[in-house]
Each structure stands twice: as structure tokens, then as C-alpha cells.
Short mmCIF file of C-alpha atoms and ligand atoms in Angstrom, two decimals:
data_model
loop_
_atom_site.label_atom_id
_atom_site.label_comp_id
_atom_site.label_asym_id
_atom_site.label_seq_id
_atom_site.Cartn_x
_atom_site.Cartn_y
_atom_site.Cartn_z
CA UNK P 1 92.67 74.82 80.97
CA UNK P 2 96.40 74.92 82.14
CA UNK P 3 95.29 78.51 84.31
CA UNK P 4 92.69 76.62 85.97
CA UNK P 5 94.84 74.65 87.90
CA UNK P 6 97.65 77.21 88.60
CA UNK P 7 98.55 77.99 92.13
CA UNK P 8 99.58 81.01 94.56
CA UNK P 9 101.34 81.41 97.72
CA UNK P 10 98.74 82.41 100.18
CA UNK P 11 97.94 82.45 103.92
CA UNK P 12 95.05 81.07 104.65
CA UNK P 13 93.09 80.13 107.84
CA UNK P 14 90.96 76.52 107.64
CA UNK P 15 89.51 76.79 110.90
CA UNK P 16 88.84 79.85 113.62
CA UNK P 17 91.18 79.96 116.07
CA UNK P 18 94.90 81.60 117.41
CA UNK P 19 97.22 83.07 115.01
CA UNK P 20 98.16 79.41 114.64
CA UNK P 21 95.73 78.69 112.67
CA UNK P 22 96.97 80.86 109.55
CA UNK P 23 98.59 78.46 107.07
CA UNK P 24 101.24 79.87 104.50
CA UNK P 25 100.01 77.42 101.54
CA UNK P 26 99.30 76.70 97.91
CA UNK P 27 95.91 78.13 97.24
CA UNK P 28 94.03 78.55 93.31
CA UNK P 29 95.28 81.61 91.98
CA UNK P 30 92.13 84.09 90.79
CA UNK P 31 91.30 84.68 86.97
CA UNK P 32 90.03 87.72 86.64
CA UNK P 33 85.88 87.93 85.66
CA UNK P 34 84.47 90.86 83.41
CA UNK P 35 85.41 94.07 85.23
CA UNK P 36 87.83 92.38 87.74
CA UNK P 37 91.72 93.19 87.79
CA UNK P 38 94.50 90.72 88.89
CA UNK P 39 96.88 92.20 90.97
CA UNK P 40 100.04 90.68 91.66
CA UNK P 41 100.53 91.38 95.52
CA UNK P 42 103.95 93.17 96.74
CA UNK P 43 102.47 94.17 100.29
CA UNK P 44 99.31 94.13 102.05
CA UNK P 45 98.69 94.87 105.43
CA UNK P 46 97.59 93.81 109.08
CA UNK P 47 94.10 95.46 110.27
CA UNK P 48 92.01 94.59 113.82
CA UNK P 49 89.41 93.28 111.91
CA UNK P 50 91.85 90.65 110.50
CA UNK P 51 92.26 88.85 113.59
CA UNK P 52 88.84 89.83 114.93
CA UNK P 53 87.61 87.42 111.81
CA UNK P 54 90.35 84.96 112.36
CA UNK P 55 89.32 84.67 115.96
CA UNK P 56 86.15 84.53 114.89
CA UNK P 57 84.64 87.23 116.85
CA UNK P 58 82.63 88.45 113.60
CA UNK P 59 80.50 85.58 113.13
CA UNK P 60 77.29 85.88 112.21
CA UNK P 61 78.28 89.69 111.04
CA UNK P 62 80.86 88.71 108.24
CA UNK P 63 80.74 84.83 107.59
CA UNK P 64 83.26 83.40 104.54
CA UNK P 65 83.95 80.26 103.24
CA UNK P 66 86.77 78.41 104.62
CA UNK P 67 89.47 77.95 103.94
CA UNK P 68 90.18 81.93 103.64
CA UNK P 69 92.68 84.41 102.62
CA UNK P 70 92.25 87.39 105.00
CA UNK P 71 93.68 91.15 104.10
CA UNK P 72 92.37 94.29 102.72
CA UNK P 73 94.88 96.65 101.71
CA UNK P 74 96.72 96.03 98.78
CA UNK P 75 100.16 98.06 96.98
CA UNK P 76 101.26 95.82 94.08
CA UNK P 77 100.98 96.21 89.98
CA UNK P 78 98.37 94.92 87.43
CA UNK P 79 98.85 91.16 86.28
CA UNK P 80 95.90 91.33 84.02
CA UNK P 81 92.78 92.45 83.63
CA UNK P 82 88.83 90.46 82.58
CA UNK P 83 86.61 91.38 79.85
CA UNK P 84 85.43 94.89 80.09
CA UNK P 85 87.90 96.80 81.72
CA UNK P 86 88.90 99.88 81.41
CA UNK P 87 90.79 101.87 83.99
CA UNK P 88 93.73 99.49 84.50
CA UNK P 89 96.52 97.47 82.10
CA UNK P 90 98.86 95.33 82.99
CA UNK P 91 102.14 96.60 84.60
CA UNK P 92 100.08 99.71 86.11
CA UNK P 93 101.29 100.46 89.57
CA UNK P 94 98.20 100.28 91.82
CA UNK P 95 97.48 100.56 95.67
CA UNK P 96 93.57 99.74 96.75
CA UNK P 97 91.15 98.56 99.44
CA UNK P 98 89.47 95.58 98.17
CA UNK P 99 85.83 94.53 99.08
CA UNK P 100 85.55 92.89 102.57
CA UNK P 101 82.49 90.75 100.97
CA UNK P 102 85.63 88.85 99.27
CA UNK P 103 88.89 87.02 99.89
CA UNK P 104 91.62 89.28 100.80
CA UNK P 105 95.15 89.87 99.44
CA UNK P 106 97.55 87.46 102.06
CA UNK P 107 98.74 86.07 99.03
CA UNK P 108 100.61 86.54 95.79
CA UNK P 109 97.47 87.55 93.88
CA UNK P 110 94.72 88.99 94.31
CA UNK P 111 90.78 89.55 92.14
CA UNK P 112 89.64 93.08 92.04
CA UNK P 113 87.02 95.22 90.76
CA UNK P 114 88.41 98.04 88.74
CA UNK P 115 87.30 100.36 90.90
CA UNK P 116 88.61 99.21 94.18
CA UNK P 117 92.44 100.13 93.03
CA UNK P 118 93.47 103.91 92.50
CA UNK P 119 97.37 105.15 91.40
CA UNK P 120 99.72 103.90 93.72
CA UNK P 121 101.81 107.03 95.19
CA UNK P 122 104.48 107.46 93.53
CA UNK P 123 106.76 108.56 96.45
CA UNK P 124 106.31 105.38 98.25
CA UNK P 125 107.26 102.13 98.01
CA UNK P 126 104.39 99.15 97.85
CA UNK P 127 105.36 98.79 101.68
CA UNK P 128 104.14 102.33 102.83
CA UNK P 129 101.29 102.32 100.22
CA UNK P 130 99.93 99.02 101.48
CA UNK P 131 99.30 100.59 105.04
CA UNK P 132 97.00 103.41 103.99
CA UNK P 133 93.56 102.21 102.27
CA UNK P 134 91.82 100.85 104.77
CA UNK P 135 93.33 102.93 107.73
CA UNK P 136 92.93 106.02 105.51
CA UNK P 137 90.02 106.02 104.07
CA UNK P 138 88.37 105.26 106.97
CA UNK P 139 90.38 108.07 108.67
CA UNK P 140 89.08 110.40 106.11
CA UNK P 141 85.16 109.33 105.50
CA UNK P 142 85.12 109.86 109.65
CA UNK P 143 86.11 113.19 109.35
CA UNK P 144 85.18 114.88 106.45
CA UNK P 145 82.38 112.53 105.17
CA UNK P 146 80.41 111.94 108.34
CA UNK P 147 81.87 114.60 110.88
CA UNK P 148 81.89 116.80 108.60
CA UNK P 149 84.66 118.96 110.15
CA UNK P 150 85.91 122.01 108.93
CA UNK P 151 89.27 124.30 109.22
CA UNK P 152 89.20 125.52 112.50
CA UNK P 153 86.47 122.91 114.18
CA UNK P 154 87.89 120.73 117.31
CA UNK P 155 88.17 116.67 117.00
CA UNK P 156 88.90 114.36 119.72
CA UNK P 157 90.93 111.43 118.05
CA UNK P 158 90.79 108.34 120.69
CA UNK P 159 93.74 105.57 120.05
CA UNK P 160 95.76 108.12 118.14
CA UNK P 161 98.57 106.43 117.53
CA UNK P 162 97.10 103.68 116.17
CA UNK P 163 96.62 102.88 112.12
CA UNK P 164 93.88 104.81 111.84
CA UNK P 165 94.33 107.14 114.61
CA UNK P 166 98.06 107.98 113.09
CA UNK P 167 96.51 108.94 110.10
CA UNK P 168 93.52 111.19 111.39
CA UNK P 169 95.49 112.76 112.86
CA UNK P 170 97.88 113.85 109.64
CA UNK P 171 94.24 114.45 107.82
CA UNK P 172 92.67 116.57 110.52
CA UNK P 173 95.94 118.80 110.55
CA UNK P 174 95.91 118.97 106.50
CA UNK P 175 92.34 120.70 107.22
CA UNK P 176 93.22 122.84 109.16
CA UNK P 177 91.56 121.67 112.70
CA UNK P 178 92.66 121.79 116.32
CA UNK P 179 93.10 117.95 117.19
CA UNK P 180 93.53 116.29 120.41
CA UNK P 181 95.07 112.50 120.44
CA UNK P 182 94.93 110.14 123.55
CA UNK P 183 98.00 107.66 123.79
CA UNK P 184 99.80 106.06 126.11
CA UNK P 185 103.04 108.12 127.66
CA UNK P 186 105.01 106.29 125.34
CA UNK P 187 103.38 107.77 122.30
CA UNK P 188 103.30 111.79 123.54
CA UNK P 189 105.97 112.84 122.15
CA UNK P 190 105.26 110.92 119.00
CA UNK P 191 101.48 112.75 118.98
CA UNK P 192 103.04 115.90 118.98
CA UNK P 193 105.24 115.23 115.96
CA UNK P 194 102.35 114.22 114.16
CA UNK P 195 100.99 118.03 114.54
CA UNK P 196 98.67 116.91 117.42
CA UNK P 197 97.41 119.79 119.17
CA UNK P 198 96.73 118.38 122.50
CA UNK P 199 98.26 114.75 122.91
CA UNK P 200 96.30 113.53 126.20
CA UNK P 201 98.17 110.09 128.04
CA UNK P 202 95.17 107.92 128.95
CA UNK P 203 97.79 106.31 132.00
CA UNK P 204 97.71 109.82 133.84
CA UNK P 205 94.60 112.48 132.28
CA UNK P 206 91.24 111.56 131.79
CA UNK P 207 90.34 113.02 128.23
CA UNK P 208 87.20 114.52 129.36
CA UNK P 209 88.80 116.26 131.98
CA UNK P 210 90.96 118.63 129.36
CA UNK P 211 88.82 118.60 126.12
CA UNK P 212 86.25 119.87 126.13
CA UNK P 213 83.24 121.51 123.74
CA UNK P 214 84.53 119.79 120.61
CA UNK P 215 83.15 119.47 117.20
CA UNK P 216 83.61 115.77 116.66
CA UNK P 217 85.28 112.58 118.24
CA UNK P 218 86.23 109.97 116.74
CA UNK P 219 85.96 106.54 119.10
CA UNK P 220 87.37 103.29 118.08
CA UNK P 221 87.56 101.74 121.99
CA UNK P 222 84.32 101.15 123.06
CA UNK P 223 83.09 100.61 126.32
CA UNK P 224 83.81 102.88 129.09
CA UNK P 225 85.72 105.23 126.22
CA UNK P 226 82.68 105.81 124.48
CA UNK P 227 80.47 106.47 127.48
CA UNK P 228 83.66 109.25 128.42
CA UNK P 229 83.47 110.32 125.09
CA UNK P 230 80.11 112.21 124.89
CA UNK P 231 80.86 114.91 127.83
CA UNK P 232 83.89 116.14 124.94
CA UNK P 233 81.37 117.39 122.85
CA UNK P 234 79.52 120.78 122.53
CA UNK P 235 76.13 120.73 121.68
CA UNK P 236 75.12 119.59 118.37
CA UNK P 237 78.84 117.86 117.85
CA UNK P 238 78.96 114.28 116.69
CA UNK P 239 80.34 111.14 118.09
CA UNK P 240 81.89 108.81 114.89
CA UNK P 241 82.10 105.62 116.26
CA UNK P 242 84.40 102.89 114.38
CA UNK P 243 83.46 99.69 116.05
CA UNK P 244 80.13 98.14 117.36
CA UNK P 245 77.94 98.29 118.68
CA UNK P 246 76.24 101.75 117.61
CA UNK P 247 76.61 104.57 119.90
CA UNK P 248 73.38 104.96 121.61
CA UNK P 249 71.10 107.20 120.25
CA UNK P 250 69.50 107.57 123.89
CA UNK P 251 72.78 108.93 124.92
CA UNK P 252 73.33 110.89 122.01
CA UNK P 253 69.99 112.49 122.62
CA UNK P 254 70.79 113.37 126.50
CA UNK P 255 73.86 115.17 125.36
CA UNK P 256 72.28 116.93 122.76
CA UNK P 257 74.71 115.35 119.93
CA UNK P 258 75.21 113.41 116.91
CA UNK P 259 76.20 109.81 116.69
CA UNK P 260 77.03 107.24 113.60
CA UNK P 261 79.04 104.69 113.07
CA UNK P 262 80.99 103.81 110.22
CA UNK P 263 82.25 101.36 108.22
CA UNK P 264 85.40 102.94 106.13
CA UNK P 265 84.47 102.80 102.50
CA UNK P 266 86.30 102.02 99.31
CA UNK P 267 85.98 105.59 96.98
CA UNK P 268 88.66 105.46 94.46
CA UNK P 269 88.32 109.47 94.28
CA UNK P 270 89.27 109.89 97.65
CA UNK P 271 92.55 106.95 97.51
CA UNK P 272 93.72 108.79 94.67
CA UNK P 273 92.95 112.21 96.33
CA UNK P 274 95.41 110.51 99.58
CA UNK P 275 98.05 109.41 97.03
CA UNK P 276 98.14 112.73 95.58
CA UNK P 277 98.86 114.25 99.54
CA UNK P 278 101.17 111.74 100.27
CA UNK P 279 103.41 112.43 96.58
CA UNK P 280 103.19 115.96 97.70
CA UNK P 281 104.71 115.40 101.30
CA UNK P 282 101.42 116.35 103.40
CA UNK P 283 101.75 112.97 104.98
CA UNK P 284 103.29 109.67 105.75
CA UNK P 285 102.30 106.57 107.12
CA UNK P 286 104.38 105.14 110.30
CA UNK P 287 105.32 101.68 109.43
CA UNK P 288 105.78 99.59 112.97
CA UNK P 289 106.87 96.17 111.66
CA UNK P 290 107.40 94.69 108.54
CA UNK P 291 106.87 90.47 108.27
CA UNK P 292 107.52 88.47 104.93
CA UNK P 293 103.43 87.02 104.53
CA UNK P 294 104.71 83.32 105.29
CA UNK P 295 105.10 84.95 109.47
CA UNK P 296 101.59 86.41 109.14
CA UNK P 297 100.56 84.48 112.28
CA UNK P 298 103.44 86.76 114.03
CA UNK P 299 102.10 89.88 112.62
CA UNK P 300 98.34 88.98 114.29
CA UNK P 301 100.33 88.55 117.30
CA UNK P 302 101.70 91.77 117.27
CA UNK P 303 98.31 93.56 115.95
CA UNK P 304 96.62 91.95 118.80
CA UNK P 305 98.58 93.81 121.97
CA UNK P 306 96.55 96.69 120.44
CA UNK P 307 100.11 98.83 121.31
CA UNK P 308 100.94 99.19 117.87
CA UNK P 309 102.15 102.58 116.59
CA UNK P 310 101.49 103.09 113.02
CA UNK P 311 101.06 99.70 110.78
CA UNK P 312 101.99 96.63 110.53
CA UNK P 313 102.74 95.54 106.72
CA UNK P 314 103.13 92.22 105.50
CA UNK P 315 105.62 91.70 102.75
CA UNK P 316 105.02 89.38 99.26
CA UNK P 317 107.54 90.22 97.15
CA UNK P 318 111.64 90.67 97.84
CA UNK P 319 112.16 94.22 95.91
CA UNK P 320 109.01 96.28 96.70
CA UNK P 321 110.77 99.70 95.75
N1 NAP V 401 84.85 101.11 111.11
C1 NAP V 401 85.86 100.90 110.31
O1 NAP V 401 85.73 100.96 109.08
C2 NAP V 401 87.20 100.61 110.89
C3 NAP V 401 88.34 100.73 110.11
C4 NAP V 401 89.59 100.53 110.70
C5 NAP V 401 89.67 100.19 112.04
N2 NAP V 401 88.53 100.02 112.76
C6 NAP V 401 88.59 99.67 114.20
O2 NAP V 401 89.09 100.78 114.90
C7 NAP V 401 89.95 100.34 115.93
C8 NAP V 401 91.32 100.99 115.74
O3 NAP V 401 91.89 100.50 114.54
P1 NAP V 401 93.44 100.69 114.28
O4 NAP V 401 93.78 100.04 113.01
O5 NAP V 401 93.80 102.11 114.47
O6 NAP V 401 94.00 99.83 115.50
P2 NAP V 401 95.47 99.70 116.05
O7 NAP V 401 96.45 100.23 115.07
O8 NAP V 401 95.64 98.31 116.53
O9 NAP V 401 95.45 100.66 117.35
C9 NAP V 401 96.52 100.57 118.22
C10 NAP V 401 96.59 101.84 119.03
O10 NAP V 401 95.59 101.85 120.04
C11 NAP V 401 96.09 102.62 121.11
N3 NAP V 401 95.41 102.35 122.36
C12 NAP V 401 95.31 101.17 123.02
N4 NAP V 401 94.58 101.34 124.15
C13 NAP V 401 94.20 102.65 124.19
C14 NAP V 401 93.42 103.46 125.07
N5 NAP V 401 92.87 102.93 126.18
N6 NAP V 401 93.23 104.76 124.78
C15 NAP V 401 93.76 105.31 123.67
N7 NAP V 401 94.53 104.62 122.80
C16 NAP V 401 94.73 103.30 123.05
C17 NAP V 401 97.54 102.26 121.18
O11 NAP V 401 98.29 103.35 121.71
P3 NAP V 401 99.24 103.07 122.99
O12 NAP V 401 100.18 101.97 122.56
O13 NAP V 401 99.90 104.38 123.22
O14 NAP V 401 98.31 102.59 124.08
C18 NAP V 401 97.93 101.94 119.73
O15 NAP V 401 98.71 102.96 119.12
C19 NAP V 401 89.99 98.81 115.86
O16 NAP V 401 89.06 98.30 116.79
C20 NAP V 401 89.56 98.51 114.46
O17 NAP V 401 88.94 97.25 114.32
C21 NAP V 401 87.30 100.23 112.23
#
């Protein structure tokens, strides 16, 4: 019964609150159940919905048990694996987007179902690998598996430069698509190097001014965004919202459009599909900051200015070549 009491580093939260209230701590290190993996953490990384949950904004919509370990990207390699499992051994090198039902990977380990990890790329270290599940596969489901965009088709990509944004935008341009971006002026030039078509600064141009009679746009601002948002699209395009509430359907109906909104899905196919693009060069993800996972509560604060370019990775381990 030794394992049963064994610990882990982890940062966990025992109240809502301020970044203050994440605690770098012991914490019960998982055992892996029949069809679960344990994966030994090198980097995770820092989403919006982290500290929306810490903040506790998403009550009532995601409630946990506290105390709880936040974080749902995950680069690291097999520990061990439960009764039943198949995919994975140990010392596999494995990047994944574990289930938001469960605790998250701000710690040294981490329980996973076998099919929430895919092959880690093998051009990047756990660092760069830990910022793409979430952010991509989300990026990708919005276009391709809702939107529904093909080579050639127009997309509107609001907060561009952000994780997700950042990484549409590489997608859209994979495909094939003209893509506008809106950024701050900061982040123009930065837009264009990503392959954006038409980067649009939100301080000087108002997006619907210049883009118009698009296929798809994909919102993650809300508010008066969105309502901007539906004069972009021609009829019969689609508005792919990322964050609540849902786009109105009234709306969508007095434009003559499409709405849905999305929550960005684990689909191993597709994270091995993204680590395949990313070994072969078609993209890379921007890494902003980098924080060992004891200064988590420095990495919400960052996250939170909603300014960030790229991602924001938390470190576990020293050597995550
Ligand atoms: N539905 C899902 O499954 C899902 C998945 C991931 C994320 N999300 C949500 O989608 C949103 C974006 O996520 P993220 O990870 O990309 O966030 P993020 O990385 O924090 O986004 C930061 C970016 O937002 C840009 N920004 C701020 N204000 C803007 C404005 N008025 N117009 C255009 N851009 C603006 C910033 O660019 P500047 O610095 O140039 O202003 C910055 O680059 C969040 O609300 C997140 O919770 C949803």
C-alpha cells in the first residue's frame, strides 16, 4: 500500500479567488485505473478557461472538487499504464488534451485515458508541444469540423494573435484559405508573418468595415465583437463562436447565416494529424512566456491581460528537450 500514500508536486487552488489562491503543494499522486495512462508531466500549459475556473466565473457550468489541480494540455512521457491498455508503454513520448470533467496536469503527474494522448512531435520539445492541444484542436474542429471551410473560402479570425487565434491562423493558411486576423498594432506585423492575409488593428479599423462577404468567422470576444461579427459574413456563412453564451439564433436568422458554438474536442486522430504538420515544418506554436509550475499564480497573471501573443507554458521538469 506504499503507492497509496505517495505524493506529487502540484498546484492546486483550495478556494476561488486571485491567482493567489494557487498553492504549489504536495498533493496524492494518481494510480492509473483500467484504461488510464500515468503521465509524468514535463510541461503543461496556461488556457483562459484556467483562470476563468480559478476565479470562479464557471460555476454552476464546470463545478470540481476542491482542492484542484487546474491544466489541460499536457507534453511529457508515459510513467505507467492500468489494466487494459493498449496504445501506450512506459517511456513513450506523449503530448495530449486531457478531459476537462477531471483534474488537470499543474503537477508532476497526471491520470489519462489512453485515448486523450497522441505521439508527441518529434521536432519539438515538451515546451512547444504542451501549448498546442487545447489551442489546436480547438483551432482546427472550428474550422474544418464545424465551419467547414475549404481551400479558397474566406475566414475572419477575431483575437488572432492569441493561443488559439495564432494557431488558426497557421491551419487556415495550411488549407489553403484567404484569412483575415484582428490584433492590436502591436501584433500587425506579427499577423502577417503568420501568412495572414489581411491583419486588421482593432485600435484604428473596424473589421466590418474591410471584410466583408466571408465564409466563416471565428469569435472568441463576445459582446459587441460578436454583434460586429455577423455583417462579415455572406449569406449562408457561419459564425463559430468559442465562448458563451451561444450566438443568437435570432440574429443568425436576420443575417441569413449559420451560428454554433464550440467546445474544442479531444480526437486523438486529429493531435496526431497536428504533430505530423508540425514534424513536417507547416507550423509552430509562438511560445510568450515560460514559468517553472511553482510561479503558476504569475502565469494567470499574465494570461489574464488577455495581451498575450502565442502561449504561455508552464514548466515541470528541468531538461524538457
Ligand atoms: N470553446 C473552446 O473550446 C475554447 C478553447 C480555447 C479558448 N477558448 C476561449 O477563446 C478565447 C481566446 O482564447 P485564447 O487562448 O486564444 O486566448 P488568449 O491567448 O488569452 O488571447 C489573447 C489575444 O487576444 C487578443 N485580443 C485582446 N483583445 C482583443 C480585441 N478586442 N480584438 C481582437 N483581439 C484581441 C490579444 O491581441 P492584442 O494583444 O494584439 O490585443 C491577444 O493576442 C478565450 O476566451 C478562451 O476562453 C475557447
Amino acid at each position: 500500500m506504499a503507492n497509496a500514500m505517495a505524493t506529487m508536486k502540484a498546484v492546486r487552488f483550495h478556494t476561488y479567488g486571485g491567482p493567489e489562491v494557487l498553492v504549489y503543494e504536495d498533493a496524492p499522486k494518481p494510480e492509473p485505473a483500467a484504461g488510464e495512462v500515468i503521465v509524468k508531466v514535463y510541461a503543461t500549459s496556461v488556457n483562459p478557461i484556467d483562470w476563468k475556473i480559478r476565479a470562479g466565473h464557471m460555476r454552476g457550468f464546470r463545478d470540481y472538487p476542491l482542492p484542484f489541480i487546474l491544466g489541460w494540455d499536457v507534453s511529457g512521457v508515459v510513467e505507467s499504464v492500468g489494466p487494459g491498455v493498449s496504445l501506450w508503454k512506459p517511456g513513450d513520448q506523449v503530448y495530449g488534451r486531457p478531459d476537462m470533467a477531471r483534474t488537470g496536469a499543474y503537477a508532476e503527474y497526471i491520470a489519462v485515458k489512453e485515448d486523450e494522448l497522441a505521439p508527441k512531435p518529434k521536432s519539438l520539445d515538451h515546451i512547444h508541444s504542451a501549448a498546442i492541444p487545447l489551442a489546436g484542436l480547438t483551432a482546427w474542429q472550428a474550422l474544418f469540423d464545424t465551419a467547414g471551410l475549404t481551400p479558397g473560402q474566406k475566414v475572419l479570425i477575431q483575437a488572432a494573435a492569441g493561443g488559439v487565434g495564432h494557431l488558426a491562423i497557421q491551419f487556415a493558411k495550411l488549407k489553403d484559405l484567404y484569412v483575415a486576423g484582428t490584433a492590436s498594432g502591436r501584433n500587425q506585423e506579427y499577423l502577417k508573418q503568420l501568412g495572414c492575409d489581411l491583419p486588421i488593428d482593432y485600435e484604428l479599423t473596424r473589421f466590418e468595415d474591410v471584410a466583408r462577404d466571408y465564409d466563416a468567422v471565428i469569435e472568441s470576444m463576445g459582446g459587441q465583437v460578436r454583434t460586429r461579427s455577423w455583417k462579415v459574413l455572406k449569406k449562408g456563412g457561419i459564425l463559430v463562436a468559442l465562448i458563451g453564451p451561444p450566438p443568437s439564433e435570432d440574429d443568425a436568422k436576420a443575417y441569413g447565416v449559420r451560428a454554433a458554438i464550440i467546445w474544442g474536442q479531444m480526437k486523438p486522430d486529429q493531435l496526431a494529424e497536428i504533430a505530423r504538420l508540425a514534424d513536417a515544418g507547416k507550423f509552430r506554436p509562438e511560445i510568450a512566456a515560460v514559468f517553472p509550475l511553482r510561479d503558476a499564480a504569475q502565469a494567470h497573471r499574465m494570461s489574464e491581460t488577455e495581451h498575450v501573443r502565442g502561449k504561455i507554458v508552464l514548466q515541470v521538469v528541468s531538461d524538457v528537450s
